[in-house]
Amino acid sequence: MGKLTLTKHGGAVNALLSFYKNKVDELEEAGQYFMAAVALAFALETVILSYLLVELEEDETGQIGIPDSVSMSGLVDAANYIGALDAPIDVPSHSRNDGSLPKPIAKDAVEQINKIRRLIHPARALNEGFDPASFTQEQLREYREMYESVTHSLLYYI
């Protein structure tokens, strides 16, 4: 098991985030709203990882880092532990330049987005009676707002 660090992986994390964000737009344009939401969930995981890499910069010995096997729940736990998902929502969004307020609280948004992410597993989707074809563009818009609330919170604390 290796460690992810800002020095070694910062550029790759940025490229990965860009890929997922572009894929969200591409899938939405193709009418693939559920798959766009899944790509958005991967972008969310990447943005939290990116934030933690900045916050947990390694020292000169390179001892601090994030295990390369970390799960989404592990990233969220770490972000919650340091309070990175607690930004107020009564201040203008830090992820938009239009003066709008973020809608959901980042902690709640992360959980909602992660629920969709888990539905990529067929057994879970079947168990929960979820039909990916029923996922709408309006639902995707709601998930985009949740994503923006999380990025607002992370940017608030940078």
mmCIF file of C-alpha atoms in Angstrom, residues 9-64:
data_model
loop_
_atom_site.group_PDB
_atom_site.id
_atom_site.type_symbol
_atom_site.label_atom_id
_atom_site.label_comp_id
_atom_site.label_asym_id
_atom_site.label_seq_id
_atom_site.Cartn_x
_atom_site.Cartn_y
_atom_site.Cartn_z
ATOM 1 C CA HIS A 9 -0.103 13.302 -7.020
ATOM 2 C CA GLY A 10 -1.386 16.890 -7.130
ATOM 3 C CA GLY A 11 -1.255 17.187 -10.911
ATOM 4 C CA ALA A 12 -2.829 13.790 -11.466
ATOM 5 C CA VAL A 13 -5.669 14.604 -9.048
ATOM 6 C CA ASN A 14 -6.394 17.818 -10.952
ATOM 7 C CA ALA A 15 -6.428 15.928 -14.265
ATOM 8 C CA LEU A 16 -8.754 13.293 -12.809
ATOM 9 C CA LEU A 17 -11.133 15.945 -11.481
ATOM 10 C CA SER A 18 -11.178 17.665 -14.850
ATOM 11 C CA PHE A 19 -11.936 14.340 -16.558
ATOM 12 C CA TYR A 20 -14.899 13.615 -14.263
ATOM 13 C CA LYS A 21 -16.333 17.119 -14.549
ATOM 14 C CA ASN A 22 -16.113 16.973 -18.351
ATOM 15 C CA LYS A 23 -17.698 13.513 -18.314
ATOM 16 C CA VAL A 24 -20.651 14.848 -16.266
ATOM 17 C CA ASP A 25 -21.386 17.432 -18.971
ATOM 18 C CA GLU A 26 -20.879 14.937 -21.800
ATOM 19 C CA LEU A 27 -23.190 12.354 -20.215
ATOM 20 C CA GLU A 28 -25.851 14.948 -19.442
ATOM 21 C CA GLU A 29 -25.811 16.149 -23.053
ATOM 22 C CA ALA A 30 -26.316 12.528 -24.128
ATOM 23 C CA GLY A 31 -29.332 12.197 -21.810
ATOM 24 C CA GLN A 32 -27.495 9.746 -19.544
ATOM 25 C CA TYR A 33 -28.525 11.459 -16.298
ATOM 26 C CA PHE A 34 -27.823 8.615 -13.885
ATOM 27 C CA MET A 35 -24.364 7.996 -15.331
ATOM 28 C CA ALA A 36 -23.725 11.749 -15.179
ATOM 29 C CA ALA A 37 -24.658 11.627 -11.480
ATOM 30 C CA VAL A 38 -22.230 8.747 -10.969
ATOM 31 C CA ALA A 39 -19.468 10.754 -12.674
ATOM 32 C CA LEU A 40 -20.414 13.697 -10.428
ATOM 33 C CA ALA A 41 -20.049 11.417 -7.392
ATOM 34 C CA PHE A 42 -16.573 10.441 -8.590
ATOM 35 C CA ALA A 43 -15.761 14.136 -9.056
ATOM 36 C CA LEU A 44 -16.939 14.724 -5.488
ATOM 37 C CA GLU A 45 -14.678 11.981 -4.179
ATOM 38 C CA THR A 46 -11.791 13.470 -6.150
ATOM 39 C CA VAL A 47 -12.404 17.006 -4.900
ATOM 40 C CA ILE A 48 -12.468 15.809 -1.283
ATOM 41 C CA LEU A 49 -9.261 13.855 -1.882
ATOM 42 C CA SER A 50 -7.694 16.940 -3.443
ATOM 43 C CA TYR A 51 -8.670 19.072 -0.454
ATOM 44 C CA LEU A 52 -7.256 16.547 1.984
ATOM 45 C CA LEU A 53 -3.993 16.332 0.047
ATOM 46 C CA VAL A 54 -3.628 20.093 0.476
ATOM 47 C CA GLU A 55 -4.615 20.014 4.151
ATOM 48 C CA LEU A 56 -2.443 17.016 4.980
ATOM 49 C CA GLU A 57 0.702 18.078 3.139
ATOM 50 C CA GLU A 58 3.610 15.832 3.896
ATOM 51 C CA ASP A 59 6.520 17.039 5.963
ATOM 52 C CA GLU A 60 10.097 17.032 4.712
ATOM 53 C CA THR A 61 10.353 13.292 5.398
ATOM 54 C CA GLY A 62 7.236 12.578 3.360
ATOM 55 C CA GLN A 63 5.613 10.729 6.263
ATOM 56 C CA ILE A 64 2.155 12.260 6.006
#
